[in-house]
Short mmCIF file of C-alpha atoms and ligand atoms in Angstrom, two decimals:
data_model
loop_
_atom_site.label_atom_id
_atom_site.label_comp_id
_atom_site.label_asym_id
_atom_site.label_seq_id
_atom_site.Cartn_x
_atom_site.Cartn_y
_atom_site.Cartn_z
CA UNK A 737 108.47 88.24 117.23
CA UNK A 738 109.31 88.85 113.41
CA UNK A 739 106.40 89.92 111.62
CA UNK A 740 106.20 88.85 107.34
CA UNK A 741 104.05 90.57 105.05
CA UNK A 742 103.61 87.96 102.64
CA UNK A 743 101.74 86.45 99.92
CA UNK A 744 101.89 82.71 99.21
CA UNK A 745 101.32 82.93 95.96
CA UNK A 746 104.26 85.50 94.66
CA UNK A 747 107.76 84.50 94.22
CA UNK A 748 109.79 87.29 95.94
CA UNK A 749 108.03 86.83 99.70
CA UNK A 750 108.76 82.88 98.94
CA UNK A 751 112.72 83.96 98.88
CA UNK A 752 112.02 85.36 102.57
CA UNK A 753 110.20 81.96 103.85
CA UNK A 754 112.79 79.66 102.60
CA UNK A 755 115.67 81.87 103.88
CA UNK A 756 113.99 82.00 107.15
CA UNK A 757 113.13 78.46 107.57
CA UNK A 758 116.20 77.19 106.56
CA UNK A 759 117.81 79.27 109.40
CA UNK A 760 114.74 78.61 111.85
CA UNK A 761 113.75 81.59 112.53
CA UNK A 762 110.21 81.89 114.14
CA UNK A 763 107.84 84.68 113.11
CA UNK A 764 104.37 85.75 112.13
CA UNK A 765 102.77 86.60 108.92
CA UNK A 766 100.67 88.82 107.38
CA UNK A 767 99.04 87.75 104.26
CA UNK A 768 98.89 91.14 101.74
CA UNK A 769 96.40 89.16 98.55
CA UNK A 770 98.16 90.65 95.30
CA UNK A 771 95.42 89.49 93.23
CA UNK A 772 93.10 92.43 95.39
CA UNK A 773 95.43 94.93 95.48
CA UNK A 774 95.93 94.97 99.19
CA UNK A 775 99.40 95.84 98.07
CA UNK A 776 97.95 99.22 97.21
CA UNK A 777 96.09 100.15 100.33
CA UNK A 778 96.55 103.05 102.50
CA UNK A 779 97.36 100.68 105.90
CA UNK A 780 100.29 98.96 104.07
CA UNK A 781 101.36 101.52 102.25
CA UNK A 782 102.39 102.97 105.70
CA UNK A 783 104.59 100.09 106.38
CA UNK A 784 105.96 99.58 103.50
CA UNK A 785 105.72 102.73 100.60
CA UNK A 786 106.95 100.49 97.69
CA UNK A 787 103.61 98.59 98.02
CA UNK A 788 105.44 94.99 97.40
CA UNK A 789 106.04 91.83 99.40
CA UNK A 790 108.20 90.78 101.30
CA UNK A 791 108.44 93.17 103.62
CA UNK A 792 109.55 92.05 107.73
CA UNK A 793 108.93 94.16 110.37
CA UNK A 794 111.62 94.07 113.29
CA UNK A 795 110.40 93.19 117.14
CA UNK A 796 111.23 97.10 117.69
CA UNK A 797 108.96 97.91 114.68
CA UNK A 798 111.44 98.73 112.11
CA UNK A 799 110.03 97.88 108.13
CA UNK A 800 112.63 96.49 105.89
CA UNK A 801 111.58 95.82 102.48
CA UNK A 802 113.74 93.98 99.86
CA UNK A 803 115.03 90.15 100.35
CA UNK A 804 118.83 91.01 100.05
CA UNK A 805 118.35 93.52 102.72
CA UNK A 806 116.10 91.31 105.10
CA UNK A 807 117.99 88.42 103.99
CA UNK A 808 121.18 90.41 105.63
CA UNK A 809 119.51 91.58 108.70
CA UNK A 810 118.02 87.59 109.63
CA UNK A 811 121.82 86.57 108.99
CA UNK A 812 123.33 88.86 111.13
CA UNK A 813 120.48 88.39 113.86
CA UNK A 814 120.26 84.57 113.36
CA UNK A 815 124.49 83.67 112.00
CA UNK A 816 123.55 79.79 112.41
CA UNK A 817 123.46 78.20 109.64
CA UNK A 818 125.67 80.60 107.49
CA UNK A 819 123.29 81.27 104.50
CA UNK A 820 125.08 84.52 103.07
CA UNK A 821 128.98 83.17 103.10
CA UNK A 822 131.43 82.91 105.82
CA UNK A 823 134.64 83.93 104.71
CA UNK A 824 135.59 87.28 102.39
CA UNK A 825 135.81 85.51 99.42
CA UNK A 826 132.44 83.51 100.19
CA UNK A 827 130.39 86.50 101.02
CA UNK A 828 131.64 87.80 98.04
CA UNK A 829 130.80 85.04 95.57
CA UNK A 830 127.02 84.93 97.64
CA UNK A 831 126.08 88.54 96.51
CA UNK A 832 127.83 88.32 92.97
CA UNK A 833 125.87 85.15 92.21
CA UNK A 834 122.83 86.67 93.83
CA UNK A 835 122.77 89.47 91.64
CA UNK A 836 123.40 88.03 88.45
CA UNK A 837 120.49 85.68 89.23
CA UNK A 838 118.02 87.91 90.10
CA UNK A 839 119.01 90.65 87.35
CA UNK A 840 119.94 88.20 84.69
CA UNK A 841 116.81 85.60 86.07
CA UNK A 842 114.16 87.00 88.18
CA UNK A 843 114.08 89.84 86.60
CA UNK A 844 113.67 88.47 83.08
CA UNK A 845 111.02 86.09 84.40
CA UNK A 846 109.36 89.27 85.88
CA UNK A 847 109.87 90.99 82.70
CA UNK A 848 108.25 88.32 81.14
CA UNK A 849 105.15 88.39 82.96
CA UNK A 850 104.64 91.68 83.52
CA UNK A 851 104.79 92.51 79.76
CA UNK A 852 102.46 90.06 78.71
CA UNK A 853 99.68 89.26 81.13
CA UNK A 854 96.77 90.74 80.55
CA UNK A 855 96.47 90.58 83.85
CA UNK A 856 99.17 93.00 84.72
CA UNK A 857 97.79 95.74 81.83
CA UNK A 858 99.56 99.34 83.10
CA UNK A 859 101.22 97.34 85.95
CA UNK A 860 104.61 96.57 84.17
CA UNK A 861 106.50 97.12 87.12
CA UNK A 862 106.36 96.47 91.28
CA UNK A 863 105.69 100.02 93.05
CA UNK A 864 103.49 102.29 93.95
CA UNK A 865 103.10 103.93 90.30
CA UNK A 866 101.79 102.47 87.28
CA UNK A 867 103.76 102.28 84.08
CA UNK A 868 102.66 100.54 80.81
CA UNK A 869 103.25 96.89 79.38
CA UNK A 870 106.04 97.08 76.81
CA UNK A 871 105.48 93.42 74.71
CA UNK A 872 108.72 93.24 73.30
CA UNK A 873 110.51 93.26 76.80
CA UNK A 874 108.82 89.85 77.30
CA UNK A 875 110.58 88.99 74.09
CA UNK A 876 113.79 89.35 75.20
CA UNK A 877 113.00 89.00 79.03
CA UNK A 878 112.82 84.93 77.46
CA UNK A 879 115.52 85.41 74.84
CA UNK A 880 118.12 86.65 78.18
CA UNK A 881 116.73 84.03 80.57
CA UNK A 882 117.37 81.53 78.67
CA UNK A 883 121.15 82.38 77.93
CA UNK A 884 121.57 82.97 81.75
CA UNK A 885 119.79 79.33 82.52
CA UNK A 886 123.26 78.40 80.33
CA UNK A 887 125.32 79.81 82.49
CA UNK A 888 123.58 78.43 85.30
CA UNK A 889 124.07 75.09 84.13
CA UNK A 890 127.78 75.56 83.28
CA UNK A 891 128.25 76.84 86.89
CA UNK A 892 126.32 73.78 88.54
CA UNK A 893 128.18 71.57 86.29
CA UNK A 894 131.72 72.41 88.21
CA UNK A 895 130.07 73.59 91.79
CA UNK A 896 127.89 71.88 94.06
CA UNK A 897 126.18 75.11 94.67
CA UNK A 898 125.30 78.36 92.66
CA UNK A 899 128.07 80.48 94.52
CA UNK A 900 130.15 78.27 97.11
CA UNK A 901 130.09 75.15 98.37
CA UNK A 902 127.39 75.19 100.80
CA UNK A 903 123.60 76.04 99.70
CA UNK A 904 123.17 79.59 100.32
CA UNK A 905 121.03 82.95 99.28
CA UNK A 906 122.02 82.88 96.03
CA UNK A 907 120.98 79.08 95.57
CA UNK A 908 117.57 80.79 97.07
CA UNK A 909 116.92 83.12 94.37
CA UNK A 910 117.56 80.31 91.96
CA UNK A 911 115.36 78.03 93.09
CA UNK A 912 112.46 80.55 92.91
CA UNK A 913 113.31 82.23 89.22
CA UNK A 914 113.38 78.13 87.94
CA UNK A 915 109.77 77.25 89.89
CA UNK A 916 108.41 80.98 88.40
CA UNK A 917 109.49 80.80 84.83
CA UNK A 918 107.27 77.72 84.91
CA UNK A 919 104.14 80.29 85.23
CA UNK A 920 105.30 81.78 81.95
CA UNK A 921 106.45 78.87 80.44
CA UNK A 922 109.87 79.68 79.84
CA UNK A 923 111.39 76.82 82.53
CA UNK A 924 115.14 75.89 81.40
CA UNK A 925 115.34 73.49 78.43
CA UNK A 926 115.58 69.48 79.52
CA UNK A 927 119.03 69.60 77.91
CA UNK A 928 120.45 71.18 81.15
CA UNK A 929 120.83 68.21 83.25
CA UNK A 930 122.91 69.61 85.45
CA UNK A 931 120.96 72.59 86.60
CA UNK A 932 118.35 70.30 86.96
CA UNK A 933 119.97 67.79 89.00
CA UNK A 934 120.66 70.40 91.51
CA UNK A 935 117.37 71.84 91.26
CA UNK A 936 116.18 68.58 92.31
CA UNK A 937 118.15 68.56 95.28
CA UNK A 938 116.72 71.82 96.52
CA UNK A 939 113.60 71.07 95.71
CA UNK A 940 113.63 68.51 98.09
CA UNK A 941 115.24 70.65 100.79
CA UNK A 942 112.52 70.86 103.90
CA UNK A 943 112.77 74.93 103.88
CA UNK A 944 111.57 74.41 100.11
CA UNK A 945 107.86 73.54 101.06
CA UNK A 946 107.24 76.95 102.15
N1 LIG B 589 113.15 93.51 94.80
C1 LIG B 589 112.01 93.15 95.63
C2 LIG B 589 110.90 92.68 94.73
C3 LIG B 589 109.57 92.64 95.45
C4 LIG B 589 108.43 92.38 94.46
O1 LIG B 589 108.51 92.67 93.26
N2 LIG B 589 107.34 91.80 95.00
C5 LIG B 589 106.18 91.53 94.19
C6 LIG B 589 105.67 90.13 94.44
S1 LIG B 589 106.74 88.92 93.71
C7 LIG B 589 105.06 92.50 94.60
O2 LIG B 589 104.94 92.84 95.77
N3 LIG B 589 104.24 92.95 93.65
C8 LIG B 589 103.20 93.88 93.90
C9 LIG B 589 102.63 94.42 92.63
O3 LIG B 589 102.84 93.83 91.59
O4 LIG B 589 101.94 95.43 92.70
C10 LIG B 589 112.45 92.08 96.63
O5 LIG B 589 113.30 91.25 96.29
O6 LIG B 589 111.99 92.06 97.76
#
């Protein structure tokens, strides 16, 4: 079976248990707490040496860290439902959307948090070594999330989904940067109704709950 080192509290191993249970994919998990560092220790740092969650070990023992790149191994293990795009064009769309959402999103929320909590002091970044809070990257981690919450808008205004039709990886991503920019208060202004119409309907999406 498919082993998940996970945290329930952290937004990146979340992207992993949606995409999984939306496809119905069985596995285990291992719960690595952030808050004491287990991140850090020796034993994990053996499975996976960027210290960060998610990270899914294979039935034959093969680590993969990073949700795009487990996200593409479940899809080409599990294909049913299509989460990543089915035809050229669609797979395409999938990863451009992706990436703008977690560069232009998740990593803004990230940026956020990680340059003001005090909390995070000399932990500005995921990984193994420690680098130093920089306060005005939360300043315009909030000022660059909120244009791209814009765009997000615009896009859900003309598509049913962030990148094609049907709900898919990129949709994913988007659902967690909205629910984690709420930690740091920097959720999408009201005035976007239609981002959060569709947020509403992934919300309620069983493979949400996770
Ligand atoms: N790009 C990675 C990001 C992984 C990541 O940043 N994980 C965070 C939790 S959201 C983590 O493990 N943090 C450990 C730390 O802060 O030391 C992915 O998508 O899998």
């Amino acid at each position: 079976m498919l082993t998940l080192y996970d945290c329930q509290t952290a937004p990146s191993p979340r992207r992993a248990r949606i995409f999984m249970a939306e496809k119905g994919v069985d596995y285990k998990t291992v719960e690595i707490d952030l808050r004491k560092g287990e991140q850090m220790s020796p034993e994990f740092a053996k499975i996976n040496p960027r210290c960060a969650v998610p990270c899914l070990v294979t039935e034959d023992g093969q680590a993969i860290s990073e949700n795009l790149a487990i996200a593409s191994f479940v899809e080409a293990a599990y294909p049913n439902p299509p989460l990543m795009g089915v035809t050229a064009l669609e797979k395409a769309r999938v990863l451009e959307w992706n990436w703008r959402v977690e560069f232009e999103g998740l990593s803004a929320v990230a940026e956020i948090l990680r340059n003001s909590s005090p909390h995070m002091k000399g932990r500005a970044m995921t990984g193994p070594r420690n680098i130093e809070q920089l306060p005005e990257l939360a300043e315009r981690g909030r000022t660059r999330l909120m244009h791209f919450y814009e765009d997000m808008n615009a896009q859900f205004a003309k598509s049913p989904n962030l990148a094609i039709d049907d709900y898919s990886f990129a949709d994913i991503t988007a659902l967690v940067t909205i629910d984690f920019s709420k930690w740091v208060k920097a959720s999408p202004d009201e005035s976007l109704t239609a981002l959060w119409a569709w947020h509403a309907k992934a919300s309620a999406r069983p493979a949400s709950a996770v």
